[in-house]
Coordinates of C-alpha atoms in Angstrom, one line a residue:
M1 CA -16.3 -8.5 -25.3
R2 CA -15.3 -5.4 -23.7
L3 CA -18.0 -2.7 -23.5
F4 CA -18.5 0.5 -24.7
G5 CA -18.1 2.4 -21.1
Q6 CA -14.8 0.2 -20.5
E7 CA -13.3 1.7 -24.1
K8 CA -14.1 5.4 -23.2
T9 CA -12.0 5.4 -19.9
Y10 CA -8.7 6.9 -21.4
I11 CA -10.5 10.0 -21.6
F12 CA -10.1 10.3 -17.9
P13 CA -6.2 10.2 -18.0
V14 CA -6.1 12.0 -21.0
F15 CA -7.8 15.0 -19.2
V16 CA -5.9 15.0 -16.6
M17 CA -2.7 15.0 -18.4
G18 CA -4.3 18.0 -20.4
L19 CA -5.2 19.8 -17.5
F20 CA -2.3 19.5 -15.2
S21 CA 0.4 20.0 -17.8
V22 CA -1.2 23.0 -19.6
T23 CA -2.2 25.0 -16.3
I24 CA 1.5 24.2 -15.0
L25 CA 3.1 25.3 -18.4
A26 CA 0.7 28.3 -18.3
G27 CA 1.7 29.2 -15.0
F28 CA 5.4 28.9 -15.5
I29 CA 5.5 30.7 -18.5
G30 CA 3.2 33.7 -16.5
T31 CA 6.0 33.7 -13.9
L32 CA 8.9 33.3 -16.3
L33 CA 8.3 36.3 -18.6
P34 CA 8.0 38.8 -15.6
S35 CA 10.9 37.9 -14.2
F36 CA 12.9 38.6 -17.1
N37 CA 11.2 42.4 -17.0
Y38 CA 8.7 41.7 -19.6
L39 CA 4.9 42.4 -18.2
P40 CA 2.9 44.6 -20.8
V41 CA 0.4 45.0 -18.3
I42 CA 2.2 47.4 -16.2
G43 CA 4.5 49.0 -19.0
H44 CA 7.4 46.8 -19.0
T45 CA 8.5 44.9 -22.5
N46 CA 12.0 45.3 -22.4
L47 CA 13.2 42.0 -21.7
S48 CA 16.6 42.3 -19.4
L49 CA 18.3 40.9 -16.0
S50 CA 17.5 43.8 -14.2
V51 CA 15.1 41.9 -12.0
W52 CA 17.2 39.3 -10.7
F53 CA 20.0 41.9 -10.3
D54 CA 17.6 43.4 -7.9
F55 CA 16.2 40.4 -6.8
F56 CA 19.8 39.2 -5.5
S57 CA 21.0 42.4 -3.7
Y58 CA 17.4 42.9 -1.9
P59 CA 18.6 42.9 1.9
G60 CA 18.4 40.0 3.6
I61 CA 17.8 37.7 0.5
Q62 CA 20.8 35.3 1.2
T63 CA 19.9 34.4 4.8
S64 CA 15.7 33.6 3.7
I65 CA 17.4 31.1 1.0
L66 CA 19.8 29.7 3.4
V67 CA 17.4 29.1 6.1
T68 CA 14.6 28.1 3.4
I69 CA 17.1 25.1 2.5
F70 CA 18.2 24.4 6.2
S71 CA 14.7 23.9 7.0
G72 CA 13.7 22.3 4.3
M73 CA 15.9 19.7 3.7
T74 CA 16.7 18.9 7.3
A75 CA 13.1 18.3 7.8
S76 CA 12.8 16.3 4.4
F77 CA 16.2 14.4 5.7
C78 CA 14.7 13.9 9.4
V79 CA 11.1 12.7 7.8
V80 CA 12.7 9.6 5.4
T81 CA 15.0 8.7 7.6
L82 CA 12.9 8.3 10.5
A83 CA 9.9 6.6 8.5
F84 CA 11.9 3.8 6.9
L85 CA 13.5 3.1 10.5
F86 CA 10.1 3.6 12.3
I87 CA 8.6 0.9 9.4
S88 CA 11.6 -1.4 10.0
V89 CA 11.2 -1.7 13.9
S90 CA 7.4 -1.5 14.3
Y91 CA 5.5 -3.2 10.9
E92 CA 2.6 -5.4 12.3
N93 CA 3.4 -4.9 15.8
A94 CA 1.0 -3.0 17.9
L95 CA 2.1 0.7 17.4
W96 CA 2.0 -0.4 13.7
K97 CA -1.8 -1.3 14.3
F98 CA -2.3 1.7 16.3
F99 CA -0.9 3.7 13.7
E100 CA -3.2 2.8 11.2
K101 CA -6.3 3.5 12.9
I102 CA -5.3 7.2 13.7
L103 CA -3.4 8.1 10.7
S104 CA -6.4 9.6 9.1
P105 CA -7.9 11.9 11.8
V106 CA -3.7 12.7 12.4
L107 CA -3.6 13.6 8.6
S108 CA -6.8 15.6 8.8
I109 CA -5.6 18.1 10.6
P110 CA -4.5 21.2 8.8
H111 CA -1.2 22.4 8.5
A112 CA -1.7 26.1 9.7
A113 CA -4.5 24.7 12.5
F114 CA -1.5 22.5 13.8
A115 CA 1.1 25.3 13.4
V116 CA -1.2 27.7 15.6
G117 CA -1.3 24.8 18.7
F118 CA 1.8 23.9 18.1
G119 CA 2.9 27.5 18.5
F120 CA 1.1 27.4 21.7
L121 CA 2.7 24.6 22.9
I122 CA 6.9 25.6 22.3
A123 CA 6.2 29.2 23.1
P124 CA 8.2 30.5 26.0
S125 CA 4.7 31.4 27.5
G126 CA 3.3 27.9 26.1
W127 CA 2.4 24.8 27.7
M128 CA 5.5 23.0 28.0
V129 CA 7.0 25.8 29.8
R130 CA 4.1 26.1 32.1
L131 CA 4.4 22.2 33.1
V132 CA 7.4 23.0 34.6
S133 CA 7.6 26.4 35.7
P134 CA 7.9 27.4 38.5
V135 CA 8.8 24.4 40.4
L136 CA 11.8 23.1 37.8
T137 CA 12.7 26.7 36.7
G138 CA 12.1 29.0 38.9
F139 CA 10.1 31.2 35.9
H140 CA 7.5 33.4 37.5
T141 CA 7.5 35.4 34.3
P142 CA 7.8 33.7 30.7
P143 CA 11.4 33.4 29.7
D144 CA 13.0 35.6 27.0
W145 CA 13.4 32.9 24.8
I146 CA 13.2 32.9 21.0
L147 CA 11.0 29.1 20.8
L148 CA 9.2 30.8 18.6
N149 CA 10.1 32.2 15.1
D150 CA 13.6 31.4 15.6
P151 CA 16.2 32.8 13.2
L152 CA 17.0 29.1 12.1
G153 CA 13.9 28.2 11.5
I154 CA 14.0 25.0 13.8
S155 CA 10.4 25.4 15.3
L156 CA 9.5 25.4 11.3
T157 CA 11.8 22.5 10.9
I158 CA 10.1 20.4 13.9
A159 CA 6.9 21.0 12.8
L160 CA 7.2 19.6 9.5
V161 CA 8.6 16.7 10.8
I162 CA 5.6 16.1 12.8
K163 CA 3.1 16.9 9.9
E164 CA 4.9 15.0 7.2
F165 CA 5.8 12.1 8.9
P166 CA 2.6 10.6 9.0
F167 CA 2.4 11.1 5.3
L168 CA 4.6 9.2 4.3
I169 CA 3.9 6.5 6.3
M170 CA 0.4 6.3 5.0
V171 CA 2.0 6.3 1.0
A172 CA 4.2 3.6 2.7
M173 CA 1.3 1.6 4.3
G174 CA -0.4 1.5 0.7
A175 CA 2.9 0.6 -1.6
L176 CA 4.0 -2.1 1.2
G177 CA 0.6 -4.2 -0.3
Q178 CA 2.9 -4.6 -3.3
L179 CA 5.7 -6.5 -1.6
D180 CA 5.6 -10.1 -0.6
I181 CA 6.7 -9.3 2.8
K182 CA 5.6 -12.6 4.7
K183 CA 7.6 -14.7 2.8
T184 CA 10.5 -12.5 2.5
L185 CA 10.8 -12.1 6.3
L186 CA 10.4 -16.0 6.7
V187 CA 13.3 -17.0 4.0
G188 CA 15.3 -14.0 5.8
R189 CA 14.8 -15.5 9.5
A190 CA 15.3 -18.8 7.9
L191 CA 18.8 -17.4 6.9
G192 CA 19.3 -16.2 10.3
Y193 CA 18.7 -12.4 9.6
K194 CA 16.9 -10.5 12.2
K195 CA 14.0 -8.7 11.0
E196 CA 15.2 -5.3 11.3
Q197 CA 18.1 -6.5 8.9
I198 CA 15.8 -8.2 6.8
W199 CA 14.0 -5.1 6.6
L200 CA 17.0 -2.5 6.0
K201 CA 19.0 -4.9 3.6
V202 CA 16.2 -6.2 1.2
L203 CA 12.5 -4.6 1.9
I204 CA 13.3 -1.0 2.1
P205 CA 15.3 -0.9 -1.5
R206 CA 12.5 -2.3 -3.0
L207 CA 10.0 -0.3 -0.7
Y208 CA 11.6 3.3 -2.0
P209 CA 10.9 3.1 -5.8
H210 CA 7.3 3.2 -4.6
L211 CA 8.0 5.9 -2.1
R212 CA 10.2 8.2 -4.4
L213 CA 7.9 10.7 -6.1
S214 CA 6.4 11.5 -2.5
I215 CA 9.6 11.8 -1.1
F216 CA 10.4 14.3 -3.6
A217 CA 7.0 15.9 -3.3
I218 CA 7.9 16.3 0.8
I219 CA 11.0 18.0 -0.3
A220 CA 9.2 20.3 -2.4
Y221 CA 6.5 21.0 0.3
S222 CA 9.0 21.6 2.7
L223 CA 11.2 23.9 1.1
S224 CA 7.9 26.1 -0.1
V225 CA 5.4 25.9 2.6
V226 CA 4.1 29.5 3.5
D227 CA 1.3 28.7 5.7
M228 CA 3.5 26.9 8.1
A229 CA 6.1 29.6 7.6
I230 CA 4.3 32.4 8.4
L231 CA 3.0 30.9 11.4
L232 CA 6.3 29.2 13.0
G233 CA 9.1 30.6 10.6
P234 CA 11.7 33.5 11.2
N235 CA 10.4 36.7 10.3
T236 CA 13.7 39.0 10.1
P237 CA 14.3 37.9 7.0
S238 CA 11.6 35.3 6.6
S239 CA 11.8 32.3 4.5
L240 CA 11.8 32.4 0.6
S241 CA 8.3 31.6 -0.2
V242 CA 7.0 33.9 2.6
L243 CA 9.0 36.8 0.8
V244 CA 7.5 36.0 -2.4
L245 CA 4.2 36.0 -1.2
K246 CA 4.6 39.5 0.2
W247 CA 6.4 40.8 -2.9
F248 CA 3.4 39.4 -4.8
N249 CA 0.6 41.4 -2.3
D250 CA 2.5 44.6 -2.0
P251 CA 0.7 47.8 -3.6
D252 CA 3.5 48.4 -5.5
V253 CA 2.7 46.4 -9.0
N254 CA 6.6 46.3 -9.6
F255 CA 7.1 44.1 -6.7
K256 CA 5.5 41.3 -8.9
L257 CA 8.5 41.5 -11.0
L258 CA 10.5 40.9 -7.8
A259 CA 8.4 37.8 -6.7
S260 CA 8.3 36.3 -10.3
A261 CA 12.3 35.9 -10.0
G262 CA 11.9 34.7 -6.3
S263 CA 9.5 32.0 -7.1
L264 CA 11.6 30.9 -10.1
C265 CA 14.6 30.8 -7.4
L266 CA 12.4 28.9 -5.1
F267 CA 11.6 26.5 -8.0
F268 CA 15.6 26.1 -9.2
I269 CA 16.2 25.5 -5.0
V270 CA 14.0 22.4 -5.4
L271 CA 14.8 21.2 -8.8
V272 CA 18.3 21.2 -7.5
S273 CA 17.4 19.5 -4.1
I274 CA 15.4 16.5 -5.7
F275 CA 18.5 16.3 -8.3
I276 CA 21.1 16.0 -5.6
V277 CA 18.6 13.6 -3.5
Y278 CA 18.7 11.4 -6.8
L279 CA 22.2 11.4 -7.0
I280 CA 22.6 10.6 -3.2
E281 CA 20.1 7.5 -4.3
R282 CA 22.3 6.3 -7.3
I283 CA 25.5 6.5 -5.1
A284 CA 23.9 4.4 -2.4
H285 CA 22.7 2.0 -4.3
F286 CA 26.3 1.6 -5.9
F287 CA 28.2 1.7 -2.2
L288 CA 25.7 -0.1 -0.1
G289 CA 26.0 -2.9 -2.3
P290 CA 29.0 -4.5 -0.5
W291 CA 27.1 -4.2 2.9
I292 CA 23.4 -5.7 1.8
T293 CA 25.7 -8.9 0.7
N294 CA 28.2 -9.0 3.3
G295 CA 26.2 -11.9 4.9
K296 CA 26.4 -10.2 8.7
R297 CA 23.4 -11.3 10.7
S298 CA 23.6 -8.8 13.4
S299 CA 21.7 -5.2 13.0
F300 CA 22.6 -2.1 15.3
L301 CA 19.0 -1.0 14.8
A302 CA 18.0 -3.5 17.3
L303 CA 19.9 -1.4 19.9
F304 CA 17.9 2.1 19.0
K305 CA 14.5 0.4 18.7
P306 CA 12.6 1.5 21.9
F307 CA 13.8 4.9 20.7
I308 CA 12.9 4.9 17.3
A309 CA 9.4 3.7 18.3
F310 CA 9.6 6.5 21.0
M311 CA 9.9 8.9 18.4
G312 CA 6.8 8.0 16.7
I313 CA 4.9 7.9 19.8
C314 CA 5.9 11.6 20.6
I315 CA 5.1 12.7 17.0
I316 CA 1.5 11.7 17.3
L317 CA 1.4 12.8 20.9
F318 CA 2.6 16.2 19.6
T319 CA -0.2 16.5 16.7
I320 CA -2.7 15.5 19.9
I321 CA -1.6 18.0 22.7
S322 CA -1.7 20.4 19.7
S323 CA -5.3 19.8 19.4
V324 CA -6.0 19.7 23.0
I325 CA -4.0 23.2 23.7
L326 CA -6.4 24.8 21.3
V327 CA -9.3 23.7 23.0
I328 CA -8.2 24.9 26.5
W329 CA -7.0 28.4 24.8
S330 CA -10.7 29.0 22.7
L331 CA -12.7 28.4 26.6
A332 CA -9.6 30.5 28.4
W333 CA -11.0 34.0 29.6
Q334 CA -8.2 34.6 32.0
W335 CA -5.3 32.6 32.1
R336 CA -1.6 33.8 33.9
F337 CA 1.5 32.6 33.6
P338 CA 2.7 29.9 35.0
D339 CA -0.7 28.7 35.7
F340 CA -1.1 25.2 34.0
L341 CA -4.9 25.8 33.5
P342 CA -7.4 29.1 32.9
T343 CA -8.5 30.4 36.2
T344 CA -11.4 31.5 34.6
W345 CA -13.7 29.6 31.3
S346 CA -15.8 31.2 29.1
L347 CA -17.7 30.1 25.5
N348 CA -17.9 34.0 24.6
F349 CA -15.0 33.7 22.1
W350 CA -16.6 30.6 20.5
A351 CA -20.1 32.4 20.3
K352 CA -18.4 35.2 18.8
G353 CA -16.2 33.1 16.4
M354 CA -19.1 31.2 14.9
V355 CA -20.8 34.0 13.5
S356 CA -17.7 36.0 12.1
S357 CA -16.2 32.7 10.6
F358 CA -20.1 32.1 8.7
D359 CA -18.9 33.3 5.5
P360 CA -15.4 31.7 5.6
V361 CA -16.4 28.3 6.5
M362 CA -19.6 27.9 3.9
T363 CA -16.7 29.4 1.3
T364 CA -14.6 26.4 2.4
V365 CA -17.1 23.7 2.7
V366 CA -18.8 24.8 -0.9
T367 CA -15.2 24.8 -2.3
G368 CA -14.1 21.9 -0.7
V369 CA -16.9 19.7 -1.4
A370 CA -17.1 20.2 -4.9
S371 CA -13.1 19.9 -5.8
A372 CA -13.4 16.8 -4.1
F373 CA -16.4 15.7 -5.9
I374 CA -14.9 16.6 -9.2
G375 CA -11.7 14.9 -8.1
L376 CA -12.9 11.6 -6.9
F377 CA -15.0 11.3 -10.5
L378 CA -11.4 12.0 -12.2
T379 CA -9.6 9.8 -9.9
I380 CA -12.1 6.5 -10.4
G381 CA -11.7 7.5 -14.2
C382 CA -8.4 7.3 -14.0
L383 CA -8.0 3.9 -12.0
E384 CA -10.6 2.4 -14.0
H385 CA -8.7 2.7 -17.1
E386 CA -5.6 1.5 -15.4
G387 CA -7.5 -1.6 -13.9
N388 CA -8.7 -2.4 -17.5
Y389 CA -5.4 -1.8 -18.8
R390 CA -4.1 -4.2 -16.6
K391 CA -6.9 -7.0 -17.3
N392 CA -5.7 -6.5 -20.9
Q393 CA -2.3 -7.0 -20.7
T394 CA -3.0 -9.9 -18.7
N395 CA -5.3 -11.3 -21.4
Q396 CA -3.0 -10.7 -24.3
N397 CA 0.4 -12.3 -22.3
Q398 CA -1.9 -15.4 -22.1
N399 CA -2.1 -15.5 -26.1
S400 CA 0.9 -16.0 -28.8
Q401 CA 2.3 -12.9 -30.0
D402 CA 1.8 -14.6 -33.4
L403 CA -2.0 -14.1 -33.2
I404 CA -1.5 -10.2 -32.2
G405 CA -2.0 -8.1 -35.1
L406 CA -0.6 -4.4 -36.2
N407 CA -3.3 -3.1 -34.5
Q408 CA -3.4 -4.2 -31.1
I409 CA 0.4 -3.7 -31.2
R410 CA -0.4 0.1 -31.7
K411 CA -3.3 -0.2 -29.2
K412 CA -0.9 -1.7 -26.9
R413 CA 1.6 0.8 -27.0
T414 CA -1.3 3.7 -27.1
N415 CA -2.6 2.3 -23.7
N416 CA 1.0 2.0 -22.2
F417 CA 1.5 5.7 -22.8
I418 CA -1.9 6.4 -21.6
K419 CA -0.9 4.8 -18.2
N420 CA 2.0 6.6 -17.6
I421 CA 0.4 9.6 -17.7
H422 CA -0.7 9.4 -14.0
Y423 CA 2.7 10.6 -13.3
F424 CA 1.4 14.0 -14.5
L425 CA -0.4 13.9 -11.2
Y426 CA 2.5 14.5 -9.2
L427 CA 3.5 18.0 -10.9
P428 CA 1.7 19.8 -8.6
L429 CA 2.7 18.4 -5.8
L430 CA 6.7 18.4 -7.0
V431 CA 6.7 22.0 -8.2
P432 CA 6.5 24.4 -5.5
Q433 CA 3.1 26.1 -5.6
I434 CA 3.7 30.0 -5.4
T435 CA 5.9 29.4 -8.9
F436 CA 3.3 28.1 -11.2
M437 CA 0.1 29.5 -9.1
A438 CA 1.8 33.1 -9.3
G439 CA 2.0 32.6 -12.8
I440 CA -1.7 31.5 -13.0
Q441 CA -2.8 34.6 -11.5
L442 CA -1.2 36.9 -13.7
L443 CA -2.5 35.3 -16.6
L444 CA -6.2 35.2 -14.9
V445 CA -5.6 38.9 -14.3
I446 CA -4.6 39.5 -18.2
M447 CA -7.8 37.4 -19.1
K448 CA -10.1 39.5 -16.7
M449 CA -11.1 36.0 -15.0
D450 CA -9.3 36.2 -11.3
G451 CA -11.5 36.4 -8.6
Y452 CA -14.1 33.8 -9.9
W453 CA -15.4 30.9 -7.8
I454 CA -14.9 28.2 -10.6
T455 CA -11.1 29.2 -11.1
L456 CA -10.6 29.1 -7.3
M457 CA -12.6 25.9 -7.1
G458 CA -9.9 24.6 -10.1
S459 CA -7.1 25.8 -8.6
H460 CA -7.9 23.5 -5.5
L461 CA -8.9 20.5 -7.5
L462 CA -4.8 21.0 -8.6
F463 CA -3.6 19.4 -5.5
V464 CA -7.0 17.7 -4.5
L465 CA -6.7 15.2 -7.1
P466 CA -3.1 13.9 -6.4
Y467 CA -3.9 13.2 -3.2
M468 CA -7.3 11.5 -3.7
F469 CA -5.4 9.0 -6.4
I470 CA -2.7 8.4 -3.7
A471 CA -5.0 7.2 -1.1
L472 CA -7.5 5.6 -3.4
S473 CA -5.2 3.6 -6.0
A474 CA -3.7 0.7 -4.1
T475 CA -7.7 -0.3 -2.7
Y476 CA -9.4 0.5 -6.0
L477 CA -6.7 -1.7 -7.9
S478 CA -6.6 -4.6 -5.9
F479 CA -10.5 -5.2 -5.9
D480 CA -11.2 -8.6 -7.3
E481 CA -12.1 -8.2 -10.9
R482 CA -13.7 -11.7 -10.9
V483 CA -16.8 -10.3 -9.3
T484 CA -17.5 -7.5 -12.4
D485 CA -16.8 -10.1 -14.8
Q486 CA -19.2 -12.5 -13.2
A487 CA -22.0 -9.7 -13.2
M488 CA -21.2 -8.7 -17.0
L489 CA -22.0 -12.4 -17.6
L490 CA -25.4 -12.1 -16.5
R491 CA -25.6 -9.3 -19.3
R492 CA -25.6 -6.1 -17.1
S493 CA -24.1 -3.1 -18.5
Y494 CA -20.5 -1.8 -17.4
A495 CA -22.2 1.3 -15.8
R496 CA -24.6 -0.7 -13.9
V497 CA -22.3 -3.2 -12.3
M498 CA -20.1 -0.1 -11.7
L499 CA -23.0 1.3 -9.9
S500 CA -24.5 -1.6 -8.0
V501 CA -21.7 -4.2 -7.4
K502 CA -18.3 -2.6 -7.7
W503 CA -18.3 1.2 -6.0
P504 CA -21.1 0.0 -3.0
M505 CA -18.2 -2.9 -2.3
L506 CA -15.8 -0.1 -2.6
L507 CA -17.9 2.8 -0.7
K508 CA -15.5 2.7 2.5
P509 CA -12.2 3.8 0.5
I510 CA -14.4 6.1 -1.7
L511 CA -15.6 7.8 1.0
F512 CA -12.3 8.2 2.6
S513 CA -10.9 9.5 -0.6
F514 CA -13.3 11.7 -0.3
A515 CA -12.8 13.0 3.1
I516 CA -8.9 13.4 2.3
G517 CA -9.8 15.4 -1.0
F518 CA -11.6 17.8 1.3
S519 CA -9.2 17.9 3.9
V520 CA -6.6 19.1 1.3
S521 CA -9.0 21.6 -0.2
V522 CA -9.6 23.2 3.3
A523 CA -5.8 23.4 4.2
Q524 CA -5.3 25.4 0.7
Y525 CA -3.6 28.8 1.4
I526 CA -1.6 30.0 -1.8
P527 CA -4.4 28.9 -4.1
T528 CA -6.9 31.3 -2.3
M529 CA -4.8 34.0 -1.7
L530 CA -3.6 34.3 -5.4
V531 CA -6.6 32.8 -7.6
G532 CA -8.9 34.5 -5.4
A533 CA -7.7 37.8 -5.9
G534 CA -9.0 38.7 -2.0
R535 CA -12.7 38.3 -3.3
F536 CA -13.0 34.5 -1.5
S537 CA -12.1 33.9 2.2
T538 CA -11.7 30.7 3.1
I539 CA -11.3 29.4 7.2
T540 CA -7.7 28.4 6.1
T541 CA -7.1 32.4 5.0
E542 CA -8.5 33.5 8.1
V543 CA -6.5 31.6 10.7
V544 CA -3.5 33.0 9.0
N545 CA -4.2 36.3 8.8
I546 CA -5.7 36.0 12.8
A547 CA -2.8 34.7 13.6
S548 CA -0.8 38.3 13.0
G549 CA -2.9 39.8 16.0
S550 CA -2.1 39.1 19.9
D551 CA -5.5 36.9 20.8
R552 CA -4.9 33.6 21.4
R553 CA -8.4 33.0 22.3
I554 CA -9.6 33.8 18.7
M555 CA -6.8 32.0 17.0
A556 CA -7.9 28.9 18.8
V557 CA -11.6 29.0 17.7
Y558 CA -10.8 29.7 14.2
A559 CA -7.9 27.1 14.1
L560 CA -10.9 24.5 15.9
I561 CA -13.3 25.4 13.4
Q562 CA -10.6 24.6 10.5
Q563 CA -9.5 21.5 12.0
C564 CA -13.5 20.1 12.8
L565 CA -14.6 20.3 8.9
P566 CA -12.1 17.2 8.1
L567 CA -12.7 15.5 11.1
I568 CA -16.5 15.9 10.3
M569 CA -16.1 14.7 6.7
F570 CA -13.9 11.4 8.1
A571 CA -16.5 10.8 10.7
A572 CA -18.9 10.8 7.8
A573 CA -17.0 8.7 5.9
I574 CA -16.9 6.2 8.6
I575 CA -20.3 6.2 9.7
I576 CA -22.0 6.1 6.4
P577 CA -21.2 2.5 5.6
K578 CA -21.8 1.4 8.8
I579 CA -25.8 2.9 8.6
L580 CA -25.8 1.4 5.0
Y581 CA -24.4 -2.0 5.8
Y582 CA -25.7 -2.2 9.2
N583 CA -26.5 -5.9 8.4
R584 CA -23.4 -6.5 6.2
K585 CA -20.5 -6.7 8.5
G586 CA -18.0 -7.7 5.8
M587 CA -19.1 -4.3 3.8
Q588 CA -18.1 -2.2 6.9
V589 CA -14.6 -3.4 7.1

């Protein structure tokens, strides 16, 4: 008999559906109306297209749009292509196992902190140029090269590839558990196919549907990223997302109308880009069919196997070296070009940075912990409902259809509907942040609710919850429910079984999900800038603001502080199970 607690788990997905749909819809409407010259609070009450004419006639707007499309779509294409090729050539070898261990700390590095370190690495006076100067280049002063903030956004594109590639690999690792890979490889090899050919022809087409939403999320983020675009993207003109944020923060309130039009234009670009990718998917499905079934056993991919593995290693190395260069700059007192290391070291900037960053760090930690805790509560509730739904489906399939009454059929349809609302979790990832967050800001201003900590935390929750669900769902849903069924047969309540049996056994993935949620909250820039109304400063906003200065040492200190917060949380997720279950080795895995 199903217990009361299990019956009410539908409340969680229903709440998530309402929260995400209402919030995003309200934010979209709050952006749509000002773009058509309707914002009564500043005296604009006549609907017209004048705002759009002003937007498209703004100096340099065409270049901003082209740079946005080029950097976003190029980065997305490279990430998806490289990820599929990397999976095909490295699955379950030593490199793959290395990636499994290092992905969590790599993903925990916030985008802004990585962008600062990457900028220090590739700048004309950066570590890469210092490495070969003056021996190979003859440079005794930094060259006059536009390697950083280049007009085409190439440095931004490369940085996006380096940051988004590990994310797609992480999602793929969770999805691969749903495919019967070993049997497929055995059958394919028995038919004479090489491993890489089996992946390209059989496993990748089966894997792609599981990654489709994540790929769309990468496209949306790459086209609308703000913090990395400020640090690495072009300046004159900047990318569209940076330009829109500049308009929103302009002292002249009339620019908010222009910003609304720009954010809607960005949303349209993302929408069209996702639709084009979907069309390419359909076309590829049609034209690649003959290639998949042509029976050829040879694979060109084997020739590029070393290069693909090398690219994967380079991505991890660039991420690690970007962190190392931050440490060096934070300790440097005097470092002249082309010296490879500083000539004088000092801790003075750490002493100053720890004091000046105390308030932003506290705001970041409190907001991150609160949003991650609520996100974990909602994630587990949604996953419990989905687990119960799957169990009920299995039980009903074992019964005769003639025994299913009208009420059971209606309940089945209702449960099926509620199960599908998990797609609402991806809405904040598929819609550009600045599109609906700007509308939410305007609505909060009208309702006089902007600048409160609770609204700031709620805005972070919108982005924390999807990533926590992605991180935890595969492990949580694969839990052997026979364990909890046996506990309930001992006349234990549903809540007690969860607290004393299931959740302790899943403690490590739950803690890792919490750490991921916390790191996502730490990295949020747009929600803090818009919803916080300038009353809250987090370490991320401080990093981006300080990046406009010229002192690399202060920038490095703040970027490292931002980077250390998620790492501490991930370290706790590893250490806590080892302490609690020091005498139970199986519970530490």
